[in-house]
Short mmCIF file of C-alpha atoms and ligand atoms in Angstrom, two decimals:
data_model
loop_
_atom_site.label_atom_id
_atom_site.label_comp_id
_atom_site.label_asym_id
_atom_site.label_seq_id
_atom_site.Cartn_x
_atom_site.Cartn_y
_atom_site.Cartn_z
CA MET A 477 -29.08 4.59 22.83
CA LYS A 478 -27.75 5.43 26.28
CA HIS A 479 -23.97 5.28 25.77
CA LEU A 480 -21.54 4.88 22.88
CA LEU A 481 -19.04 2.35 24.18
CA ASP A 482 -18.04 0.31 21.14
CA ILE A 483 -18.97 -0.68 17.60
CA GLU A 484 -19.40 -4.30 18.72
CA SER A 485 -22.70 -3.51 20.46
CA LEU A 486 -24.13 -1.35 17.63
CA SER A 487 -26.48 -2.73 14.99
CA LYS A 488 -26.27 -1.76 11.32
CA GLU A 489 -29.33 0.46 11.95
CA ASP A 490 -27.63 2.21 14.89
CA ILE A 491 -24.62 2.92 12.69
CA GLU A 492 -26.84 4.20 9.88
CA HIS A 493 -28.60 6.47 12.36
CA TYR A 494 -25.30 8.10 13.38
CA LEU A 495 -24.10 8.44 9.77
CA ASN A 496 -27.39 9.93 8.53
CA LEU A 497 -27.57 12.38 11.41
CA ALA A 498 -23.90 13.38 10.91
CA ASP A 499 -24.54 13.90 7.19
CA ASN A 500 -27.47 16.21 8.02
CA LEU A 501 -25.57 18.12 10.71
CA LYS A 502 -22.45 18.66 8.58
CA GLU A 503 -24.14 21.55 6.77
CA ILE A 504 -23.96 23.59 9.99
CA LEU A 505 -20.14 23.58 9.77
CA TYR A 506 -20.28 25.68 6.59
CA ARG A 507 -22.69 28.35 7.86
CA PRO A 508 -21.26 31.87 8.35
CA ILE A 509 -21.98 31.42 12.07
CA PRO A 510 -21.68 27.69 12.75
CA LYS A 511 -23.70 27.55 15.93
CA VAL A 512 -27.14 26.21 16.88
CA PRO A 513 -28.81 26.33 20.31
CA THR A 514 -29.78 22.64 20.46
CA LEU A 515 -27.69 21.64 23.48
CA ARG A 516 -27.88 24.92 25.37
CA GLY A 517 -27.75 24.23 29.12
CA LYS A 518 -25.92 20.88 28.74
CA LEU A 519 -22.46 20.33 30.20
CA VAL A 520 -20.02 17.85 28.64
CA LEU A 521 -16.98 16.58 30.54
CA LEU A 522 -13.92 15.68 28.42
CA LEU A 523 -11.72 13.26 30.34
CA PHE A 524 -8.61 12.51 28.31
CA TYR A 525 -6.12 10.36 30.21
CA GLU A 526 -4.07 9.89 27.02
CA PRO A 527 -2.81 12.43 24.47
CA SER A 528 -5.19 13.47 21.71
CA THR A 529 -5.40 16.19 19.08
CA ARG A 530 -8.17 15.24 16.63
CA THR A 531 -10.60 13.48 18.96
CA LYS A 532 -10.42 15.91 21.86
CA PHE A 533 -10.64 19.09 19.80
CA SER A 534 -13.37 17.78 17.51
CA PHE A 535 -15.50 16.83 20.53
CA GLU A 536 -14.87 20.32 21.91
CA ARG A 537 -15.77 21.90 18.56
CA ALA A 538 -18.90 19.74 18.29
CA CYS A 539 -20.01 20.84 21.78
CA LYS A 540 -19.47 24.51 20.98
CA ILE A 541 -21.35 24.32 17.65
CA LEU A 542 -24.30 22.72 19.47
CA SER A 543 -24.05 25.32 22.30
CA ALA A 544 -23.14 22.79 25.01
CA GLU A 545 -20.65 23.86 27.66
CA VAL A 546 -17.38 21.92 27.89
CA MET A 547 -15.27 21.09 30.93
CA SER A 548 -11.90 19.66 29.98
CA PHE A 549 -10.17 17.65 32.70
CA GLN A 550 -6.37 17.92 32.87
CA THR A 551 -4.80 14.90 34.58
CA LYS A 552 -1.66 16.90 35.41
CA GLY A 553 -2.29 19.15 38.36
CA SER A 554 -5.50 17.34 39.36
CA SER A 555 -6.10 15.41 42.59
CA LEU A 556 -5.26 12.21 40.69
CA GLU A 557 -1.71 13.17 41.66
CA LYS A 558 -2.80 12.84 45.32
CA GLY A 559 -4.14 9.34 44.69
CA GLU A 560 -7.83 10.04 43.96
CA THR A 561 -9.38 7.22 41.93
CA LEU A 562 -10.92 7.62 38.49
CA LEU A 563 -14.40 6.80 39.80
CA ASP A 564 -14.17 9.27 42.70
CA THR A 565 -12.85 11.92 40.32
CA VAL A 566 -15.75 11.45 37.94
CA LYS A 567 -18.38 11.21 40.71
CA ASN A 568 -17.14 14.52 42.11
CA LEU A 569 -17.06 16.25 38.72
CA LYS A 570 -20.53 14.92 37.94
CA THR A 571 -21.97 16.84 40.89
CA LEU A 572 -20.93 20.04 39.08
CA GLY A 573 -23.78 19.37 36.67
CA VAL A 574 -22.20 17.15 34.02
CA ASN A 575 -24.70 15.68 31.52
CA LEU A 576 -22.35 13.50 29.42
CA ILE A 577 -18.80 12.17 29.78
CA VAL A 578 -16.33 11.61 26.95
CA ILE A 579 -13.42 9.44 28.07
CA ARG A 580 -10.13 8.31 26.58
CA HIS A 581 -8.10 5.96 28.76
CA ASN A 582 -5.13 3.63 28.32
CA LEU A 583 -6.99 0.74 30.02
CA SER A 584 -9.41 -1.18 27.81
CA GLY A 585 -12.90 -1.28 29.32
CA THR A 586 -12.67 1.98 31.30
CA PRO A 587 -15.67 3.58 29.50
CA HIS A 588 -17.72 0.43 30.20
CA PHE A 589 -16.72 0.62 33.88
CA LEU A 590 -17.88 4.25 34.09
CA ALA A 591 -21.12 3.45 32.24
CA ARG A 592 -21.91 0.73 34.79
CA ASN A 593 -21.24 3.04 37.72
CA LEU A 594 -22.71 6.38 36.63
CA SER A 595 -26.13 7.59 35.58
CA VAL A 596 -24.95 9.84 32.71
CA PRO A 597 -24.20 8.87 29.09
CA VAL A 598 -20.59 7.80 28.48
CA VAL A 599 -18.79 8.05 25.12
CA ASN A 600 -15.66 6.03 24.45
CA ALA A 601 -13.02 8.26 22.83
CA GLY A 602 -10.54 5.35 22.68
CA ASP A 603 -9.87 2.73 25.38
CA GLY A 604 -6.50 0.98 25.40
CA THR A 605 -6.21 -1.47 22.52
CA HIS A 606 -9.95 -2.19 22.55
CA GLU A 607 -12.04 0.23 20.44
CA HIS A 608 -12.38 3.79 19.14
CA PRO A 609 -16.00 3.86 17.98
CA THR A 610 -16.31 7.52 16.91
CA GLN A 611 -13.21 7.07 14.71
CA ALA A 612 -14.88 4.12 12.96
CA LEU A 613 -18.07 6.17 12.44
CA LEU A 614 -16.14 9.04 10.88
CA ASP A 615 -14.22 6.58 8.70
CA LEU A 616 -17.49 5.05 7.50
CA LEU A 617 -18.98 8.50 6.87
CA THR A 618 -15.95 9.55 4.80
CA VAL A 619 -16.11 6.39 2.68
CA ARG A 620 -19.88 6.70 2.17
CA GLN A 621 -19.56 10.35 1.13
CA LYS A 622 -16.71 9.62 -1.30
CA LEU A 623 -17.76 6.26 -2.78
CA GLY A 624 -21.54 6.48 -2.30
CA THR A 625 -21.83 3.13 -0.53
CA LEU A 626 -20.51 1.00 2.31
CA TYR A 627 -21.72 -2.23 0.75
CA ASP A 628 -19.55 -4.81 -1.00
CA LEU A 629 -16.29 -2.87 -0.71
CA LYS A 630 -12.86 -4.36 -0.13
CA VAL A 631 -11.29 -2.47 2.78
CA ALA A 632 -7.59 -3.08 3.52
CA ILE A 633 -6.21 -2.07 6.92
CA ILE A 634 -2.42 -2.10 7.13
CA GLY A 635 -0.11 -1.96 10.12
CA ASP A 636 -0.17 -2.68 13.83
CA ILE A 637 -3.58 -4.37 13.86
CA LYS A 638 -3.04 -6.07 17.21
CA HIS A 639 -2.61 -2.87 19.23
CA SER A 640 -4.84 -0.54 17.21
CA ARG A 641 -8.25 0.31 18.68
CA VAL A 642 -9.04 2.07 15.40
CA ALA A 643 -8.44 -1.16 13.50
CA HIS A 644 -10.65 -3.12 15.90
CA SER A 645 -13.56 -0.70 15.53
CA ASP A 646 -13.10 -0.40 11.75
CA ILE A 647 -12.91 -4.18 11.25
CA LEU A 648 -16.31 -4.60 12.92
CA ALA A 649 -17.90 -1.46 11.47
CA PHE A 650 -17.09 -2.11 7.80
CA GLN A 651 -18.26 -5.73 8.07
CA LYS A 652 -21.52 -4.67 9.76
CA MET A 653 -22.20 -2.41 6.76
CA GLY A 654 -21.67 -5.28 4.29
CA SER A 655 -18.03 -4.85 3.27
CA THR A 656 -15.08 -7.23 3.44
CA VAL A 657 -12.01 -6.36 5.51
CA TYR A 658 -8.45 -7.55 4.78
CA VAL A 659 -5.71 -6.80 7.30
CA SER A 660 -1.96 -7.01 6.87
CA GLY A 661 1.16 -6.11 8.82
CA PRO A 662 4.13 -7.77 10.52
CA ALA A 663 3.05 -11.28 11.57
CA HIS A 664 3.40 -10.60 15.30
CA LEU A 665 1.22 -7.46 14.99
CA LEU A 666 -1.66 -9.38 13.38
CA PRO A 667 -4.62 -10.96 15.22
CA THR A 668 -4.13 -14.43 16.70
CA PRO A 669 -6.40 -17.23 15.35
CA ALA A 670 -8.77 -16.71 18.33
CA GLU A 671 -8.93 -12.96 17.70
CA GLU A 672 -9.42 -13.68 14.00
CA GLU A 673 -12.48 -15.77 14.87
CA PHE A 674 -13.82 -12.95 17.08
CA PHE A 675 -13.38 -10.32 14.36
CA CYS A 676 -14.90 -12.37 11.55
CA LEU A 677 -18.63 -11.56 11.59
CA LYS A 678 -19.50 -13.63 8.50
CA PRO A 679 -17.64 -16.32 6.55
CA LYS A 680 -15.11 -14.74 4.18
CA ALA A 681 -15.84 -11.17 5.40
CA PHE A 682 -12.52 -10.88 7.26
CA LYS A 683 -9.12 -12.06 6.10
CA VAL A 684 -5.67 -11.86 7.71
CA CYS A 685 -2.90 -11.54 5.07
CA TYR A 686 0.79 -11.98 5.77
CA ASN A 687 1.48 -10.44 2.38
CA LEU A 688 0.79 -6.72 1.95
CA ALA A 689 0.08 -7.02 -1.80
CA THR A 690 -2.66 -9.62 -1.21
CA ALA A 691 -4.41 -7.29 1.24
CA ILE A 692 -4.36 -4.18 -0.94
CA GLU A 693 -4.83 -5.78 -4.38
CA SER A 694 -8.05 -4.37 -5.93
CA ALA A 695 -8.98 -2.65 -2.66
CA ASP A 696 -11.58 0.14 -2.69
CA VAL A 697 -10.26 1.62 0.55
CA VAL A 698 -6.79 1.39 2.11
CA ILE A 699 -6.36 2.49 5.74
CA ALA A 700 -2.79 2.84 7.02
CA LEU A 701 -2.17 2.71 10.77
CA ARG A 702 0.49 4.14 13.02
CA VAL A 703 2.73 1.63 14.81
CA GLN A 704 1.43 1.83 18.41
CA LYS A 705 4.89 1.77 20.01
CA GLU A 706 3.53 3.13 23.30
CA ARG A 707 1.51 -0.10 23.68
CA HIS A 708 4.45 -2.47 23.00
CA GLU A 709 5.82 -3.90 26.24
CA THR A 710 9.03 -4.92 24.44
CA PRO A 711 10.25 -3.61 21.05
CA LEU A 712 8.20 -5.38 18.36
CA ILE A 713 9.65 -3.86 15.20
CA PRO A 714 13.35 -3.77 14.33
CA GLY A 715 13.18 -0.12 13.25
CA TYR A 716 11.04 2.39 11.39
CA ASN A 717 13.12 2.14 8.19
CA GLU A 718 12.71 -1.62 8.12
CA TYR A 719 8.98 -1.26 8.78
CA HIS A 720 8.61 1.25 5.93
CA LEU A 721 10.37 -1.10 3.51
CA THR A 722 8.07 -4.02 4.33
CA PHE A 723 4.69 -2.56 5.33
CA GLY A 724 4.89 1.16 4.55
CA LEU A 725 2.60 2.26 1.73
CA ALA A 726 4.45 3.94 -1.14
CA PRO A 727 3.57 5.27 -4.62
CA LYS A 728 4.47 1.84 -6.13
CA HIS A 729 1.48 0.33 -4.30
CA LEU A 730 -0.99 2.59 -6.13
CA ASP A 731 -0.82 0.27 -9.17
CA LEU A 732 -2.30 -2.54 -7.08
CA ILE A 733 -5.38 -0.77 -5.71
CA LYS A 734 -8.53 0.07 -7.67
CA GLU A 735 -8.67 3.24 -9.75
CA GLY A 736 -10.04 5.92 -7.40
CA ALA A 737 -9.49 3.84 -4.26
CA LEU A 738 -9.41 5.93 -1.08
CA LEU A 739 -6.29 6.27 1.06
CA MET A 740 -7.05 6.92 4.73
CA HIS A 741 -5.23 7.26 8.04
CA PRO A 742 -6.72 8.02 11.49
CA GLY A 743 -3.74 10.20 12.46
CA PRO A 744 -1.32 11.08 13.85
CA ILE A 745 0.80 10.08 10.83
CA ASN A 746 4.47 9.19 10.84
CA TRP A 747 5.31 10.23 7.29
CA GLY A 748 8.08 8.03 5.93
CA VAL A 749 7.02 5.12 8.15
CA GLU A 750 3.48 3.91 7.45
CA LEU A 751 3.02 6.34 4.52
CA HIS A 752 5.59 7.56 1.99
CA PRO A 753 5.49 11.41 1.99
CA GLU A 754 4.70 11.41 -1.79
CA LEU A 755 1.31 9.87 -1.00
CA GLU A 756 0.14 13.16 0.45
CA LYS A 757 -0.35 14.23 -3.20
CA TYR A 758 -2.42 11.15 -4.15
CA PRO A 759 -5.76 12.65 -5.34
CA PHE A 760 -7.90 10.16 -3.44
CA GLN A 761 -6.12 10.68 -0.11
CA VAL A 762 -8.92 11.78 2.25
CA ILE A 763 -7.14 12.13 5.59
CA LEU A 764 -8.26 15.70 6.33
CA ASP A 765 -11.82 14.86 5.19
CA GLN A 766 -11.77 12.24 7.97
CA VAL A 767 -10.84 14.92 10.50
CA GLU A 768 -13.62 17.25 9.33
CA ASN A 769 -16.15 14.42 9.45
CA GLY A 770 -15.03 13.79 13.02
CA VAL A 771 -16.79 16.99 14.07
CA ALA A 772 -20.06 16.03 12.35
CA VAL A 773 -19.98 12.49 13.77
CA ARG A 774 -19.32 13.76 17.29
CA MET A 775 -22.17 16.27 16.94
CA ALA A 776 -24.43 13.35 15.97
CA VAL A 777 -23.28 11.32 18.98
CA LEU A 778 -23.76 14.20 21.45
CA LEU A 779 -27.18 15.02 20.05
CA THR A 780 -28.34 11.40 20.13
CA LEU A 781 -27.21 10.69 23.67
CA LEU A 782 -28.27 14.03 25.15
CA THR A 783 -31.63 14.45 23.43
CA GLY A 784 -32.56 10.97 22.22
CA ALA A 785 -32.57 12.38 18.65
N1 LIG B 1048 -7.40 9.54 15.43
C1 LIG B 1048 -7.20 9.95 16.69
O1 LIG B 1048 -7.76 9.37 17.65
O2 LIG B 1048 -6.35 11.00 16.82
P1 LIG B 1048 -5.98 11.68 18.21
O3 LIG B 1048 -5.20 10.67 19.00
O4 LIG B 1048 -5.17 12.90 17.86
O5 LIG B 1048 -7.26 12.03 18.91
#
């Protein structure tokens, strides 16, 4: 594998490779000194053109654990403000000895553009409304660790499906591993029929539900999403209170899901909007496990692309 640009282009075997490697590497996180020399001498460039907490810092942590050096590009104060293009910026930074680029950008397809134009591995850390492949890998890893399988599960994804790159990667990833994905949210934030056709990898493996209860009924995994207001050109929800009343997950919904079903969220969470604050106490809420697995998954990605592991 040369780049990690999306889940769409990964096979089930590619995904299993990343999950198995991440599972093996996770042990390093618990050592008294969590550091190995594997990527000594490598330089990773973090290019985040959009805000990030979890993804950026877990990539940085993964680099440091593997002994790679990190260069973190700050858009503010850079020559972007003087009109330098993205490609010129990256070409110039690459001459400083960069071995791999991690990019988050508000325009879908930017990581693919860099991959076509540069001779170093590129990792997509979230591009516009398109995909967020490392988030999907860490979501899969969390489910596999907690439920023991990724096969034949019912996964419900609730919220702003249309604008969520996490949803798009998860929809493809869970189906590739043999599970069925149900999505629900306000009608205008759901996939169009053409998008529905694109996302459905096998007959009956993907279902769009206008009714929240239908999506979460007997689910093994429920993933709540943040409303991606920053990607709405015009206001698409009447208000957060209204949203919470219709598509927010609350303790009353726990009766509908399977006993022991996982509750997940990619973060950042708007408590009281997509999740009722009481749900933080739900014993099968695994949101911080997802964050921890993000480090292991990103270690697996760096190792694979930098060493061919
Ligand atoms: N899940 C996720 O991508 O979080 P950040 O935006 O904080 O990186």
